[in-house]
PDB file of C-alpha atoms and ligand atoms in Angstrom:
ATOM      1  CA  MET A   1      19.088  73.075-173.586  1.00 93.00           C
ATOM      2  CA  ARG A   2      19.988  69.575-172.451  1.00 97.00           C
ATOM      3  CA  PHE A   3      17.050  67.505-170.985  1.00 98.00           C
ATOM      4  CA  VAL A   4      17.621  64.367-168.902  1.00 98.00           C
ATOM      5  CA  VAL A   5      14.489  62.287-168.564  1.00 98.00           C
ATOM      6  CA  THR A   6      14.262  59.152-166.222  1.00 98.00           C
ATOM      7  CA  ALA A   7      11.594  56.769-167.136  1.00 98.00           C
ATOM      8  CA  GLY A   8      10.117  53.275-166.410  1.00 98.00           C
ATOM      9  CA  PRO A   9      10.471  51.278-163.316  1.00 98.00           C
ATOM     10  CA  THR A  10      13.680  49.985-161.629  1.00 98.00           C
ATOM     11  CA  ARG A  11      14.310  46.389-160.666  1.00 98.00           C
ATOM     12  CA  GLU A  12      16.025  45.624-157.440  1.00 98.00           C
ATOM     13  CA  PHE A  13      17.285  42.111-157.504  1.00 98.00           C
ATOM     14  CA  LEU A  14      17.370  39.732-154.518  1.00 97.00           C
ATOM     15  CA  ASP A  15      19.017  37.038-156.548  1.00 97.00           C
ATOM     16  CA  PRO A  16      19.583  36.601-160.232  1.00 97.00           C
ATOM     17  CA  VAL A  17      15.960  35.632-161.043  1.00 96.00           C
ATOM     18  CA  ARG A  18      13.922  37.593-158.324  1.00 96.00           C
ATOM     19  CA  PHE A  19      13.325  41.304-158.055  1.00 98.00           C
ATOM     20  CA  LEU A  20      11.241  44.071-156.532  1.00 98.00           C
ATOM     21  CA  SER A  21       9.645  46.467-158.992  1.00 98.00           C
ATOM     22  CA  ASN A  22       6.414  48.159-159.998  1.00 95.00           C
ATOM     23  CA  PRO A  23       4.093  48.295-162.971  1.00 92.00           C
ATOM     24  CA  SER A  24       5.450  51.558-164.596  1.00 93.00           C
ATOM     25  CA  SER A  25       5.320  51.121-168.487  1.00 94.00           C
ATOM     26  CA  GLY A  26       7.688  54.054-169.266  1.00 96.00           C
ATOM     27  CA  LYS A  27       5.118  55.570-171.645  1.00 95.00           C
ATOM     28  CA  MET A  28       4.959  58.960-169.749  1.00 95.00           C
ATOM     29  CA  GLY A  29       8.700  59.357-169.498  1.00 97.00           C
ATOM     30  CA  PHE A  30       9.224  58.255-173.176  1.00 98.00           C
ATOM     31  CA  ALA A  31       6.538  60.797-174.300  1.00 97.00           C
ATOM     32  CA  VAL A  32       8.339  63.607-172.294  1.00 98.00           C
ATOM     33  CA  ALA A  33      11.613  62.681-174.031  1.00 98.00           C
ATOM     34  CA  GLU A  34      10.016  62.699-177.389  1.00 98.00           C
ATOM     35  CA  GLU A  35       8.312  66.014-176.998  1.00 98.00           C
ATOM     36  CA  ALA A  36      11.530  67.599-175.667  1.00 98.00           C
ATOM     37  CA  ALA A  37      13.431  66.335-178.663  1.00 98.00           C
ATOM     38  CA  LYS A  38      10.720  67.648-181.016  1.00 98.00           C
ATOM     39  CA  SER A  39      11.238  71.031-179.436  1.00 97.00           C
ATOM     40  CA  GLY A  40      14.739  71.081-180.414  1.00 97.00           C
ATOM     41  CA  HIS A  41      16.441  70.146-177.047  1.00 97.00           C
ATOM     42  CA  GLU A  42      19.215  67.606-176.659  1.00 98.00           C
ATOM     43  CA  VAL A  43      17.661  64.698-174.809  1.00 98.00           C
ATOM     44  CA  PHE A  44      19.023  61.765-172.837  1.00 98.00           C
ATOM     45  CA  LEU A  45      16.640  59.255-171.797  1.00 99.00           C
ATOM     46  CA  VAL A  46      17.607  57.066-168.774  1.00 99.00           C
ATOM     47  CA  ALA A  47      15.300  54.209-168.986  1.00 98.00           C
ATOM     48  CA  GLY A  48      14.593  51.325-166.617  1.00 98.00           C
ATOM     49  CA  PRO A  49      13.466  47.915-168.199  1.00 98.00           C
ATOM     50  CA  VAL A  50      10.606  48.693-170.545  1.00 98.00           C
ATOM     51  CA  ASN A  51       9.166  47.607-173.794  1.00 97.00           C
ATOM     52  CA  LEU A  52       9.259  50.680-175.868  1.00 98.00           C
ATOM     53  CA  LYS A  53      11.055  52.132-178.975  1.00 98.00           C
ATOM     54  CA  THR A  54      13.528  54.870-178.533  1.00 98.00           C
ATOM     55  CA  PRO A  55      11.866  58.198-179.760  1.00 98.00           C
ATOM     56  CA  LYS A  56      13.577  59.889-182.737  1.00 98.00           C
ATOM     57  CA  GLY A  57      16.469  62.129-181.884  1.00 98.00           C
ATOM     58  CA  VAL A  58      16.840  60.816-178.227  1.00 98.00           C
ATOM     59  CA  LYS A  59      20.019  59.323-176.717  1.00 98.00           C
ATOM     60  CA  ARG A  60      18.881  56.323-174.614  1.00 98.00           C
ATOM     61  CA  ILE A  61      20.792  54.770-171.785  1.00 98.00           C
ATOM     62  CA  ASP A  62      19.314  51.570-170.358  1.00 98.00           C
ATOM     63  CA  VAL A  63      19.607  50.875-166.711  1.00 98.00           C
ATOM     64  CA  THR A  64      18.179  48.271-164.321  1.00 98.00           C
ATOM     65  CA  SER A  65      18.413  49.417-160.601  1.00 98.00           C
ATOM     66  CA  ALA A  66      17.904  52.664-158.800  1.00 98.00           C
ATOM     67  CA  ARG A  67      21.599  53.058-158.206  1.00 98.00           C
ATOM     68  CA  ASP A  68      22.417  52.283-161.953  1.00 98.00           C
ATOM     69  CA  MET A  69      19.881  55.035-162.788  1.00 98.00           C
ATOM     70  CA  LEU A  70      21.466  57.536-160.427  1.00 98.00           C
ATOM     71  CA  LYS A  71      24.922  56.772-161.949  1.00 98.00           C
ATOM     72  CA  ALA A  72      23.638  57.216-165.442  1.00 98.00           C
ATOM     73  CA  VAL A  73      21.937  60.538-164.602  1.00 98.00           C
ATOM     74  CA  LYS A  74      24.956  61.831-163.008  1.00 98.00           C
ATOM     75  CA  GLY A  75      27.097  60.822-166.086  1.00 98.00           C
ATOM     76  CA  VAL A  76      24.990  63.090-168.494  1.00 98.00           C
ATOM     77  CA  LEU A  77      23.668  65.811-166.163  1.00 98.00           C
ATOM     78  CA  ASP A  78      25.444  69.156-166.152  1.00 96.00           C
ATOM     79  CA  ARG A  79      24.774  72.441-164.282  1.00 95.00           C
ATOM     80  CA  ASP A  80      22.532  73.945-167.079  1.00 96.00           C
ATOM     81  CA  SER A  81      20.536  70.824-167.655  1.00 97.00           C
ATOM     82  CA  VAL A  82      16.816  70.209-166.928  1.00 98.00           C
ATOM     83  CA  LEU A  83      16.178  66.981-165.236  1.00 98.00           C
ATOM     84  CA  VAL A  84      12.623  65.570-165.469  1.00 98.00           C
ATOM     85  CA  GLY A  85      12.251  62.533-163.151  1.00 98.00           C
ATOM     86  CA  VAL A  86       9.384  60.550-164.644  1.00 97.00           C
ATOM     87  CA  ALA A  87      10.751  56.981-163.513  1.00 98.00           C
ATOM     88  CA  ALA A  88       8.965  55.043-160.806  1.00 96.00           C
ATOM     89  CA  VAL A  89      12.186  54.467-158.834  1.00 98.00           C
ATOM     90  CA  ALA A  90      11.958  51.661-156.246  1.00 98.00           C
ATOM     91  CA  ASP A  91      12.323  53.253-152.838  1.00 96.00           C
ATOM     92  CA  PHE A  92      13.942  50.324-151.415  1.00 98.00           C
ATOM     93  CA  ARG A  93      16.236  47.277-152.463  1.00 98.00           C
ATOM     94  CA  PRO A  94      16.982  43.999-150.743  1.00 98.00           C
ATOM     95  CA  LYS A  95      19.922  44.619-148.454  1.00 98.00           C
ATOM     96  CA  VAL A  96      21.766  41.468-149.907  1.00 95.00           C
ATOM     97  CA  LYS A  97      21.802  40.253-153.391  1.00 95.00           C
ATOM     98  CA  ALA A  98      22.747  36.486-153.644  1.00 95.00           C
ATOM     99  CA  ALA A  99      25.086  35.616-156.539  1.00 96.00           C
ATOM    100  CA  ARG A 100      22.978  32.577-157.435  1.00 97.00           C
ATOM    101  CA  LYS A 101      19.275  31.713-157.402  1.00 96.00           C
ATOM    102  CA  LEU A 102      18.181  31.050-153.819  1.00 94.00           C
ATOM    103  CA  HIS A 103      16.504  27.634-153.223  1.00 94.00           C
ATOM    104  CA  LYS A 104      13.153  27.707-151.726  1.00 91.00           C
ATOM    105  CA  GLY A 105      14.711  26.144-148.510  1.00 91.00           C
ATOM    106  CA  GLU A 106      17.179  28.855-148.395  1.00 90.00           C
ATOM    107  CA  MET A 107      14.746  31.721-148.800  1.00 90.00           C
ATOM    108  CA  PRO A 108      14.647  33.836-145.629  1.00 89.00           C
ATOM    109  CA  GLU A 109      11.025  34.311-144.196  1.00 92.00           C
ATOM    110  CA  THR A 110      11.582  37.946-144.189  1.00 95.00           C
ATOM    111  CA  ILE A 111      13.603  40.104-146.655  1.00 95.00           C
ATOM    112  CA  GLU A 112      15.593  42.973-145.243  1.00 97.00           C
ATOM    113  CA  LEU A 113      15.316  46.174-147.380  1.00 98.00           C
ATOM    114  CA  VAL A 114      17.505  49.279-147.448  1.00 98.00           C
ATOM    115  CA  ARG A 115      16.548  52.629-148.881  1.00 98.00           C
ATOM    116  CA  ASN A 116      17.562  53.485-152.324  1.00 98.00           C
ATOM    117  CA  PRO A 117      19.105  56.850-153.232  1.00 97.00           C
ATOM    118  CA  ASP A 118      16.710  59.570-154.214  1.00 97.00           C
ATOM    119  CA  ILE A 119      17.735  60.559-157.623  1.00 98.00           C
ATOM    120  CA  LEU A 120      15.965  63.759-158.031  1.00 97.00           C
ATOM    121  CA  ALA A 121      16.847  65.036-154.571  1.00 95.00           C
ATOM    122  CA  SER A 122      20.554  64.057-154.849  1.00 95.00           C
ATOM    123  CA  VAL A 123      21.455  66.066-158.048  1.00 97.00           C
ATOM    124  CA  LYS A 124      21.769  69.732-158.710  1.00 96.00           C
ATOM    125  CA  CYS A 125      21.009  71.348-162.174  1.00 97.00           C
ATOM    126  CA  ARG A 126      19.160  74.256-163.644  1.00 97.00           C
ATOM    127  CA  HIS A 127      15.588  72.905-163.293  1.00 97.00           C
ATOM    128  CA  LYS A 128      14.194  69.730-161.728  1.00 98.00           C
ATOM    129  CA  VAL A 129      10.735  68.421-162.365  1.00 98.00           C
ATOM    130  CA  GLY A 130       9.098  65.425-160.532  1.00 97.00           C
ATOM    131  CA  PHE A 131       6.199  63.206-160.877  1.00 94.00           C
ATOM    132  CA  ALA A 132       4.141  61.993-158.091  1.00 90.00           C
ATOM    133  CA  ALA A 133       1.983  58.832-158.461  1.00 82.00           C
ATOM    134  CA  GLU A 134      -0.072  58.570-155.398  1.00 77.00           C
ATOM    135  CA  THR A 135      -3.209  56.692-154.203  1.00 74.00           C
ATOM    136  CA  ASP A 136      -4.352  59.230-151.788  1.00 77.00           C
ATOM    137  CA  ARG A 137      -3.781  62.851-150.644  1.00 78.00           C
ATOM    138  CA  VAL A 138      -2.160  63.631-153.968  1.00 76.00           C
ATOM    139  CA  LEU A 139      -2.051  67.266-153.905  1.00 81.00           C
ATOM    140  CA  GLU A 140      -1.326  67.770-150.146  1.00 79.00           C
ATOM    141  CA  SER A 141       1.825  65.911-150.416  1.00 84.00           C
ATOM    142  CA  ALA A 142       3.112  67.212-153.650  1.00 90.00           C
ATOM    143  CA  ALA A 143       3.889  70.751-152.751  1.00 89.00           C
ATOM    144  CA  GLY A 144       5.915  69.607-149.756  1.00 89.00           C
ATOM    145  CA  LYS A 145       7.788  67.184-151.903  1.00 91.00           C
ATOM    146  CA  CYS A 146       8.501  69.926-154.495  1.00 93.00           C
ATOM    147  CA  ARG A 147      10.062  72.064-151.701  1.00 93.00           C
ATOM    148  CA  ARG A 148      11.995  69.196-150.100  1.00 93.00           C
ATOM    149  CA  LYS A 149      13.535  68.134-153.357  1.00 94.00           C
ATOM    150  CA  ARG A 150      14.023  71.629-154.722  1.00 95.00           C
ATOM    151  CA  LEU A 151      11.771  71.054-157.740  1.00 97.00           C
ATOM    152  CA  GLY A 152      10.244  73.695-159.924  1.00 96.00           C
ATOM    153  CA  MET A 153       7.122  71.655-160.372  1.00 96.00           C
ATOM    154  CA  ILE A 154       5.615  68.214-159.683  1.00 96.00           C
ATOM    155  CA  VAL A 155       3.220  66.554-162.021  1.00 96.00           C
ATOM    156  CA  ALA A 156       0.778  64.824-159.527  1.00 92.00           C
ATOM    157  CA  ASN A 157      -1.671  62.034-160.385  1.00 86.00           C
ATOM    158  CA  ASP A 158      -3.776  59.740-158.434  1.00 81.00           C
ATOM    159  CA  VAL A 159      -3.054  56.420-159.997  1.00 79.00           C
ATOM    160  CA  THR A 160      -6.428  55.017-158.717  1.00 82.00           C
ATOM    161  CA  ARG A 161      -8.449  57.275-161.161  1.00 81.00           C
ATOM    162  CA  PRO A 162      -9.749  55.634-164.297  1.00 80.00           C
ATOM    163  CA  GLY A 163      -7.539  56.708-167.232  1.00 78.00           C
ATOM    164  CA  ALA A 164      -4.626  57.954-165.043  1.00 79.00           C
ATOM    165  CA  GLY A 165      -1.375  56.190-164.156  1.00 73.00           C
ATOM    166  CA  PHE A 166       0.405  53.091-164.912  1.00 79.00           C
ATOM    167  CA  GLY A 167       0.287  51.583-168.408  1.00 78.00           C
ATOM    168  CA  THR A 168      -2.575  53.705-169.717  1.00 86.00           C
ATOM    169  CA  ASP A 169      -2.263  55.969-172.728  1.00 87.00           C
ATOM    170  CA  THR A 170      -4.014  58.887-170.967  1.00 91.00           C
ATOM    171  CA  ASN A 171      -3.367  60.630-167.792  1.00 90.00           C
ATOM    172  CA  LEU A 172      -5.062  62.882-165.425  1.00 90.00           C
ATOM    173  CA  ALA A 173      -2.751  65.148-163.689  1.00 92.00           C
ATOM    174  CA  SER A 174      -2.148  68.478-161.905  1.00 93.00           C
ATOM    175  CA  PHE A 175       0.917  70.682-162.022  1.00 95.00           C
ATOM    176  CA  VAL A 176       1.988  71.472-158.420  1.00 94.00           C
ATOM    177  CA  PHE A 177       4.264  74.244-157.588  1.00 94.00           C
ATOM    178  CA  PRO A 178       6.503  74.819-154.505  1.00 92.00           C
ATOM    179  CA  ASP A 179       4.310  77.637-153.344  1.00 91.00           C
ATOM    180  CA  GLY A 180       1.345  75.442-153.237  1.00 90.00           C
ATOM    181  CA  ASN A 181      -0.256  76.754-156.351  1.00 92.00           C
ATOM    182  CA  VAL A 182      -2.154  73.998-158.344  1.00 93.00           C
ATOM    183  CA  GLU A 183      -2.999  73.889-162.040  1.00 94.00           C
ATOM    184  CA  ARG A 184      -5.483  71.192-162.586  1.00 92.00           C
ATOM    185  CA  LEU A 185      -5.513  69.564-166.165  1.00 93.00           C
ATOM    186  CA  PRO A 186      -8.241  67.601-167.809  1.00 93.00           C
ATOM    187  CA  ILE A 187      -7.721  63.990-168.784  1.00 92.00           C
ATOM    188  CA  MET A 188      -5.465  63.833-171.901  1.00 94.00           C
ATOM    189  CA  SER A 189      -3.185  61.618-173.779  1.00 94.00           C
ATOM    190  CA  LYS A 190       0.265  61.256-172.270  1.00 94.00           C
ATOM    191  CA  ARG A 191       1.624  62.741-175.433  1.00 96.00           C
ATOM    192  CA  ARG A 192      -0.275  65.931-175.113  1.00 97.00           C
ATOM    193  CA  LEU A 193       0.564  66.032-171.371  1.00 96.00           C
ATOM    194  CA  ALA A 194       4.226  65.647-172.238  1.00 98.00           C
ATOM    195  CA  ARG A 195       3.862  68.550-174.628  1.00 98.00           C
ATOM    196  CA  LYS A 196       2.403  70.759-171.883  1.00 98.00           C
ATOM    197  CA  ILE A 197       5.160  69.795-169.478  1.00 98.00           C
ATOM    198  CA  VAL A 198       7.889  70.751-171.992  1.00 98.00           C
ATOM    199  CA  GLU A 199       6.008  73.918-172.887  1.00 97.00           C
ATOM    200  CA  ARG A 200       5.880  74.811-169.034  1.00 96.00           C
ATOM    201  CA  ILE A 201       9.541  74.245-168.622  1.00 96.00           C
ATOM    202  CA  SER A 202      10.449  76.273-171.577  1.00 94.00           C
ATOM    203  CA  LYS A 203       8.811  79.236-169.878  1.00 93.00           C
ATOM    204  CA  TRP A 204      11.536  79.076-167.212  1.00 91.00           C
ATOM    205  CA  PHE A 205      14.455  79.766-169.453  1.00 82.00           C
TER     206      PHE A 205
HETATM  207  O1  C5P B 301       8.855  60.989-153.191  1.00 71.64           O
HETATM  208  P1  C5P B 301       8.319  60.258-154.417  1.00 71.64           P
HETATM  209  O2  C5P B 301       8.932  58.858-154.673  1.00 71.64           O
HETATM  210  O3  C5P B 301       6.955  60.290-154.453  1.00 71.64           O
HETATM  211  O4  C5P B 301       8.838  61.299-155.569  1.00 71.64           O
HETATM  212  C1  C5P B 301       8.547  60.950-156.852  1.00 71.64           C
HETATM  213  C2  C5P B 301       9.554  61.803-157.736  1.00 71.64           C
HETATM  214  O5  C5P B 301      10.816  61.511-157.279  1.00 71.64           O
HETATM  215  C3  C5P B 301       9.580  61.172-159.056  1.00 71.64           C
HETATM  216  O6  C5P B 301       9.816  62.263-160.018  1.00 71.64           O
HETATM  217  C4  C5P B 301      10.639  60.187-159.022  1.00 71.64           C
HETATM  218  O7  C5P B 301      11.208  59.980-160.343  1.00 71.64           O
HETATM  219  C5  C5P B 301      11.645  60.654-158.135  1.00 71.64           C
HETATM  220  N1  C5P B 301      12.236  59.743-157.385  1.00 71.64           N
HETATM  221  C6  C5P B 301      13.776  59.575-157.589  1.00 71.64           C
HETATM  222  N2  C5P B 301      14.435  58.761-156.764  1.00 71.64           N
HETATM  223  C7  C5P B 301      13.846  57.820-155.934  1.00 71.64           C
HETATM  224  C8  C5P B 301      12.372  58.036-155.687  1.00 71.64           C
HETATM  225  C9  C5P B 301      11.719  58.986-156.402  1.00 71.64           C
HETATM  226  O8  C5P B 301      14.358  60.260-158.419  1.00 71.64           O
HETATM  227  N3  C5P B 301      14.531  57.000-155.161  1.00 71.64           N
END
């Protein structure tokens, strides 16, 4: 099976030296890619800017912005692929990107933003799995999101909980299914959670 995994943040530049982004480290996505490769799958890892080594047996494509990430995903995804969207894709980008650094005096007081494409929602393939990092109402929003984006499952976590979320080596997550079923998992390493995700997806084949 071909797995396409997105990981890390995206950067949305305002000018060549300023961007909008988020604190995603890429650890969770890299762990999913590594575990999928260990299970014998062909793995493409589409990675935003992160400081991580490419896992063994994984083909990595580095990207910067959400639009780059979408293009790269479309380039490797086929009908029979599994797409695991672990990336923390920036939902918005500055409407205009200046070709050179804006001087302080030229900076607008407000920056106009436009919505980025939703990568998971805009592609079709055999199975899609999403992640949802939230700070409130984690489980309530996840099932709806699953249905809207036609996902088989969302891995939901409250990033405000200790040991969960950005940059940590552990995660506290729940599997949420489109019918509203929830499987709560104990706190565990991102590697172990990644293994559980790959095992769960394998049951669908
Ligand atoms: O709707 P929300 O951003 O919470 O959904 C999170 C899921 O959707 C993640 O799996 C993320 O990788 C994916 N996503 C995406 N493209 C976006 C925003 C989110 O693929 N523009």
